[in-house]
Amino acid sequence: MLPVQNTMNKYTANMVEIFSSIQGEGKLVGVRQVFLRLHGCTLDCSYCDSRITRNTLIPEFCKIETTPGRQVFELITNPVPFTYITNLLTAWVSLQPNAHHSISITGGEPLLHVEALQEYLPELRKILPIYLETNGINFHELSKCIDFIDYISMDIKLPSTTKSRDFWEEHRNFLKIAARKDVYVKIVISEETPLSEIRKACEVIVSVNRNIPLIMQPITIADVSQTISSKLIFELQEEASKFVDEVRIIPQTHKYLHLL
Ligand code: SF4
């Protein structure tokens, strides 16, 4: 394993885990990625499958896969020095050239660590392209680091599934900035999703560009049993298709493969 070195970086981010897996969601479903999962989120979505990242207590350790994709981990004290991360990823890419498509910066909500991202991303991008997974709300933070990002998976959060207020204006502002890059919108849908919220989300997309792909993701639970009726899936797809050019339905496929 690589030695832990002192970092010269001004900013650091507390990490939850670093591992290699298959992207199970969205437009790039099926590609192999390195996942950097950052700590913390200001939302509390009922379906969140990254509960540890929402915990207000900063994790003492980050779980780091010792060999990419083998699901054996060791613990490194937070904050993980950035030079440790770059050395690790450089070693993985040289060990398995061409195996990885990109680095997924995920969470939690990664943009809560925008100062660290401004330092990290230019260096990480020398190793692999950068894919940002975000709740699509913190548009000021996105504007500070968008130049170092290649792909954006942007959520639009529906009040019926988050059980919180709506974020339509934040999402609109976010998408205007994200549209400079290869972006798609993801909406998690459930049996409680009303057509009115899908219409509102599509209005946000169309106000920026109706060509931006929309992926509706049925809530996918660990045993992959059905959480939403096929009738409602078709109704939501038909409604969205009235407004947006490209609408797809994709569950969280990594859960079918029992991957991280
Ligand atoms: S925004 Fe993402 S990480 Fe945050 S609570 Fe919702 S699903 Fe979980």
CSV table of C-alpha atoms and ligand atoms in Angstrom, one decimal:
chain,number,residue,atom,x,y,z
A,1,MET,CA,0.0,0.0,0.0
A,2,LEU,CA,1.1,3.5,-0.7
A,3,PRO,CA,2.6,5.5,2.2
A,4,VAL,CA,0.5,8.4,3.6
A,5,GLN,CA,2.3,11.7,2.9
A,6,ASN,CA,1.7,15.1,4.3
A,7,THR,CA,-0.2,17.3,1.9
A,8,MET,CA,0.7,20.8,0.9
A,9,ASN,CA,-2.9,21.5,-0.2
A,10,LYS,CA,-4.6,24.5,1.5
A,11,TYR,CA,-8.0,22.8,1.5
A,12,THR,CA,-8.9,19.2,2.3
A,13,ALA,CA,-12.1,17.2,2.1
A,14,ASN,CA,-13.3,14.5,4.4
A,15,MET,CA,-13.9,11.3,2.4
A,16,VAL,CA,-16.2,8.4,3.1
A,17,GLU,CA,-14.8,5.9,0.6
A,18,ILE,CA,-12.6,5.4,-2.5
A,19,PHE,CA,-13.2,2.4,-4.6
A,20,SER,CA,-13.5,1.1,-8.2
A,21,SER,CA,-16.8,-0.1,-9.6
A,22,ILE,CA,-19.3,0.0,-12.4
A,23,GLN,CA,-21.5,3.1,-12.8
A,24,GLY,CA,-25.0,1.8,-12.1
A,25,GLU,CA,-27.0,4.9,-12.9
A,26,GLY,CA,-27.7,7.4,-15.6
A,27,LYS,CA,-26.4,8.2,-19.0
A,28,LEU,CA,-23.0,6.5,-18.4
A,29,VAL,CA,-24.5,3.3,-16.9
A,30,GLY,CA,-22.1,0.4,-17.3
A,31,VAL,CA,-18.8,2.2,-17.5
A,32,ARG,CA,-16.1,1.4,-15.0
A,33,GLN,CA,-15.2,4.4,-12.7
A,34,VAL,CA,-13.1,5.3,-9.7
A,35,PHE,CA,-15.5,6.6,-7.1
A,36,LEU,CA,-14.4,9.3,-4.6
A,37,ARG,CA,-17.3,9.6,-2.1
A,38,LEU,CA,-17.1,12.9,-0.1
A,39,HIS,CA,-18.8,13.4,3.2
A,40,GLY,CA,-21.8,15.6,4.0
A,41,CYS,CA,-25.1,16.6,2.5
A,42,THR,CA,-27.7,19.3,3.5
A,43,LEU,CA,-30.7,17.3,2.3
A,44,ASP,CA,-32.4,14.3,3.8
A,45,CYS,CA,-34.0,12.4,0.9
A,46,SER,CA,-36.1,9.5,2.1
A,47,TYR,CA,-34.6,7.1,-0.4
A,48,CYS,CA,-30.9,8.1,0.2
A,49,ASP,CA,-28.6,5.1,0.0
A,50,SER,CA,-25.6,7.0,1.2
A,51,ARG,CA,-26.8,7.6,4.7
A,52,ILE,CA,-23.3,7.7,6.2
A,53,THR,CA,-22.4,10.7,4.0
A,54,ARG,CA,-25.4,12.6,5.5
A,55,ASN,CA,-24.2,12.1,9.0
A,56,THR,CA,-23.2,15.4,10.6
A,57,LEU,CA,-20.3,13.7,12.4
A,58,ILE,CA,-17.2,13.7,10.3
A,59,PRO,CA,-16.0,10.2,9.7
A,60,GLU,CA,-12.7,9.5,11.5
A,61,PHE,CA,-11.7,7.1,8.7
A,62,CYS,CA,-12.1,6.8,4.9
A,63,LYS,CA,-12.5,3.3,3.5
A,64,ILE,CA,-10.1,2.7,0.7
A,65,GLU,CA,-10.1,-0.3,-1.6
A,66,THR,CA,-6.6,-1.9,-1.6
A,67,THR,CA,-6.9,-3.3,-5.1
A,68,PRO,CA,-9.4,-1.7,-7.6
A,69,GLY,CA,-12.6,-3.7,-7.8
A,70,ARG,CA,-11.7,-6.5,-5.3
A,71,GLN,CA,-13.8,-5.0,-2.5
A,72,VAL,CA,-11.1,-5.4,0.2
A,73,PHE,CA,-10.6,-2.2,2.2
A,74,GLU,CA,-8.3,-0.5,4.6
A,75,LEU,CA,-9.0,2.5,6.7
A,76,ILE,CA,-7.1,5.8,6.3
A,77,THR,CA,-7.5,8.7,8.8
A,78,ASN,CA,-9.5,11.8,7.6
A,79,PRO,CA,-8.8,14.1,6.0
A,80,VAL,CA,-7.0,11.9,3.5
A,81,PRO,CA,-4.0,13.7,2.1
A,82,PHE,CA,-4.6,14.7,-1.5
A,83,THR,CA,-1.2,13.4,-2.6
A,84,TYR,CA,-2.3,10.0,-1.3
A,85,ILE,CA,-5.4,10.1,-3.5
A,86,THR,CA,-3.4,11.1,-6.6
A,87,ASN,CA,-0.7,8.5,-6.0
A,88,LEU,CA,-3.4,5.8,-5.4
A,89,LEU,CA,-5.3,6.6,-8.6
A,90,THR,CA,-2.2,6.9,-10.7
A,91,ALA,CA,-1.1,3.5,-9.5
A,92,TRP,CA,-4.6,2.0,-10.3
A,93,VAL,CA,-4.6,3.5,-13.8
A,94,SER,CA,-1.1,2.1,-14.5
A,95,LEU,CA,-2.1,-1.3,-13.0
A,96,GLN,CA,-5.2,-1.5,-15.2
A,97,PRO,CA,-4.7,0.8,-18.2
A,98,ASN,CA,-8.0,1.6,-20.1
A,99,ALA,CA,-10.1,-0.2,-17.4
A,100,HIS,CA,-11.6,3.1,-16.0
A,101,HIS,CA,-13.6,5.6,-18.0
A,102,SER,CA,-13.6,8.4,-15.5
A,103,ILE,CA,-13.5,9.5,-11.8
A,104,SER,CA,-16.9,9.9,-10.2
A,105,ILE,CA,-16.9,12.7,-7.6
A,106,THR,CA,-19.9,11.7,-5.5
A,107,GLY,CA,-21.3,12.0,-2.0
A,108,GLY,CA,-23.2,13.2,-0.2
A,109,GLU,CA,-23.1,16.4,-2.0
A,110,PRO,CA,-19.5,17.0,-3.4
A,111,LEU,CA,-20.1,20.7,-4.1
A,112,LEU,CA,-20.1,21.4,-0.3
A,113,HIS,CA,-16.4,20.9,-0.6
A,114,VAL,CA,-15.9,23.4,-3.5
A,115,GLU,CA,-12.7,24.9,-2.2
A,116,ALA,CA,-11.1,21.4,-2.1
A,117,LEU,CA,-12.5,20.6,-5.5
A,118,GLN,CA,-10.9,23.7,-7.0
A,119,GLU,CA,-7.6,22.3,-5.8
A,120,TYR,CA,-8.2,18.6,-6.5
A,121,LEU,CA,-9.9,18.5,-9.8
A,122,PRO,CA,-7.2,20.0,-12.1
A,123,GLU,CA,-4.8,17.4,-10.8
A,124,LEU,CA,-7.3,14.5,-10.9
A,125,ARG,CA,-8.3,15.4,-14.4
A,126,LYS,CA,-4.7,14.7,-15.6
A,127,ILE,CA,-5.4,11.0,-14.5
A,128,LEU,CA,-8.9,10.5,-15.9
A,129,PRO,CA,-11.9,12.6,-17.0
A,130,ILE,CA,-14.1,14.0,-14.2
A,131,TYR,CA,-17.7,13.0,-13.7
A,132,LEU,CA,-19.7,15.0,-11.0
A,133,GLU,CA,-22.7,13.5,-9.3
A,134,THR,CA,-24.7,16.3,-7.6
A,135,ASN,CA,-28.1,17.1,-6.2
A,136,GLY,CA,-28.1,20.1,-8.6
A,137,ILE,CA,-28.7,22.8,-6.1
A,138,ASN,CA,-25.5,24.6,-5.3
A,139,PHE,CA,-25.1,26.6,-8.5
A,140,HIS,CA,-22.7,29.2,-7.1
A,141,GLU,CA,-20.3,26.4,-6.1
A,142,LEU,CA,-20.7,24.7,-9.5
A,143,SER,CA,-19.7,27.9,-11.3
A,144,LYS,CA,-16.4,27.9,-9.3
A,145,CYS,CA,-15.3,24.5,-10.5
A,146,ILE,CA,-17.1,23.7,-13.8
A,147,ASP,CA,-14.0,24.3,-15.9
A,148,PHE,CA,-12.5,21.1,-14.4
A,149,ILE,CA,-15.5,18.9,-15.0
A,150,ASP,CA,-16.3,16.8,-18.1
A,151,TYR,CA,-19.6,15.1,-17.3
A,152,ILE,CA,-22.4,16.1,-14.9
A,153,SER,CA,-25.1,13.9,-13.4
A,154,MET,CA,-27.5,16.4,-12.0
A,155,ASP,CA,-30.5,15.5,-9.9
A,156,ILE,CA,-33.8,17.4,-9.9
A,157,LYS,CA,-35.2,16.8,-6.5
A,158,LEU,CA,-39.0,16.4,-6.3
A,159,PRO,CA,-40.7,17.5,-3.1
A,160,SER,CA,-42.8,14.3,-3.1
A,161,THR,CA,-39.7,12.1,-2.7
A,162,THR,CA,-37.4,14.4,-0.7
A,163,LYS,CA,-40.3,15.5,1.7
A,164,SER,CA,-38.8,18.9,1.7
A,165,ARG,CA,-39.4,22.3,-0.1
A,166,ASP,CA,-38.9,22.5,-3.9
A,167,PHE,CA,-35.7,23.7,-5.5
A,168,TRP,CA,-37.0,24.7,-8.9
A,169,GLU,CA,-35.1,28.0,-9.1
A,170,GLU,CA,-31.9,26.5,-7.8
A,171,HIS,CA,-32.2,23.7,-10.3
A,172,ARG,CA,-32.8,26.1,-13.2
A,173,ASN,CA,-29.8,28.2,-12.3
A,174,PHE,CA,-27.7,25.1,-11.8
A,175,LEU,CA,-28.7,23.6,-15.2
A,176,LYS,CA,-27.9,26.9,-17.0
A,177,ILE,CA,-24.3,26.5,-15.8
A,178,ALA,CA,-24.1,22.7,-16.2
A,179,ALA,CA,-25.2,23.0,-19.8
A,180,ARG,CA,-21.7,24.1,-20.7
A,181,LYS,CA,-20.7,20.5,-20.2
A,182,ASP,CA,-22.0,17.0,-21.0
A,183,VAL,CA,-25.0,17.0,-18.6
A,184,TYR,CA,-28.0,14.9,-18.1
A,185,VAL,CA,-30.8,15.3,-15.5
A,186,LYS,CA,-31.8,12.4,-13.2
A,187,ILE,CA,-35.1,12.3,-11.3
A,188,VAL,CA,-35.8,9.6,-8.7
A,189,ILE,CA,-39.4,8.5,-9.1
A,190,SER,CA,-41.7,6.6,-6.7
A,191,GLU,CA,-45.3,5.5,-6.4
A,192,GLU,CA,-45.9,8.9,-4.9
A,193,THR,CA,-44.5,10.9,-7.9
A,194,PRO,CA,-47.3,13.2,-9.3
A,195,LEU,CA,-47.4,14.1,-13.0
A,196,SER,CA,-47.5,17.8,-11.9
A,197,GLU,CA,-44.0,17.5,-10.5
A,198,ILE,CA,-42.7,15.8,-13.6
A,199,ARG,CA,-44.2,18.7,-15.7
A,200,LYS,CA,-42.5,21.3,-13.4
A,201,ALA,CA,-39.1,19.5,-13.7
A,202,CYS,CA,-39.5,19.3,-17.5
A,203,GLU,CA,-40.3,23.0,-17.5
A,204,VAL,CA,-36.9,23.7,-15.8
A,205,ILE,CA,-35.1,21.5,-18.4
A,206,VAL,CA,-36.9,23.1,-21.4
A,207,SER,CA,-36.1,26.6,-20.1
A,208,VAL,CA,-32.4,25.7,-20.6
A,209,ASN,CA,-32.4,23.2,-23.5
A,210,ARG,CA,-35.0,20.5,-24.3
A,211,ASN,CA,-32.2,18.3,-25.8
A,212,ILE,CA,-30.7,17.7,-22.3
A,213,PRO,CA,-31.5,14.0,-21.6
A,214,LEU,CA,-33.8,13.2,-18.7
A,215,ILE,CA,-33.4,9.9,-16.9
A,216,MET,CA,-36.1,8.8,-14.5
A,217,GLN,CA,-34.8,6.4,-11.9
A,218,PRO,CA,-37.3,4.3,-10.1
A,219,ILE,CA,-36.3,3.9,-6.4
A,220,THR,CA,-34.3,0.7,-6.3
A,221,ILE,CA,-34.1,-1.1,-3.0
A,222,ALA,CA,-31.4,-3.6,-2.0
A,223,ASP,CA,-33.5,-6.7,-2.9
A,224,VAL,CA,-34.4,-5.1,-6.2
A,225,SER,CA,-38.1,-5.8,-5.7
A,226,GLN,CA,-40.5,-3.6,-7.6
A,227,THR,CA,-41.2,-0.2,-5.9
A,228,ILE,CA,-43.3,1.4,-8.6
A,229,SER,CA,-46.1,0.1,-10.8
A,230,SER,CA,-45.3,-0.3,-14.5
A,231,LYS,CA,-48.5,1.7,-15.2
A,232,LEU,CA,-47.1,4.7,-13.4
A,233,ILE,CA,-43.7,4.4,-15.0
A,234,PHE,CA,-45.3,4.6,-18.5
A,235,GLU,CA,-47.5,7.5,-17.4
A,236,LEU,CA,-44.5,9.5,-16.1
A,237,GLN,CA,-42.5,8.7,-19.2
A,238,GLU,CA,-45.3,9.7,-21.5
A,239,GLU,CA,-45.8,13.0,-19.6
A,240,ALA,CA,-42.1,13.9,-19.7
A,241,SER,CA,-41.8,13.0,-23.4
A,242,LYS,CA,-44.3,15.8,-24.2
A,243,PHE,CA,-41.7,18.3,-23.2
A,244,VAL,CA,-38.2,16.8,-23.3
A,245,ASP,CA,-36.6,15.1,-26.4
A,246,GLU,CA,-34.9,12.2,-24.7
A,247,VAL,CA,-36.5,10.4,-21.8
A,248,ARG,CA,-35.2,7.1,-20.4
A,249,ILE,CA,-36.1,4.9,-17.5
A,250,ILE,CA,-33.1,3.3,-15.8
A,251,PRO,CA,-33.0,1.8,-12.3
A,252,GLN,CA,-29.9,1.5,-10.1
A,253,THR,CA,-28.3,-1.4,-12.0
A,254,HIS,CA,-25.4,-1.9,-9.7
A,255,LYS,CA,-27.9,-3.3,-7.1
A,256,TYR,CA,-28.8,-6.1,-9.5
A,257,LEU,CA,-25.1,-7.0,-9.7
A,258,HIS,CA,-24.5,-6.6,-5.9
A,259,LEU,CA,-21.8,-4.0,-6.6
A,260,LEU,CA,-21.0,-1.0,-4.5
B,1,SF4,S1,-29.0,14.7,-2.0
B,1,SF4,FE1,-28.1,12.6,-2.4
B,1,SF4,S2,-26.7,12.3,-0.7
B,1,SF4,FE2,-28.0,14.0,-0.1
B,1,SF4,S3,-29.7,13.1,1.1
B,1,SF4,FE3,-30.4,13.2,-1.1
B,1,SF4,S4,-29.9,11.2,-2.0
B,1,SF4,FE4,-28.7,11.4,-0.1
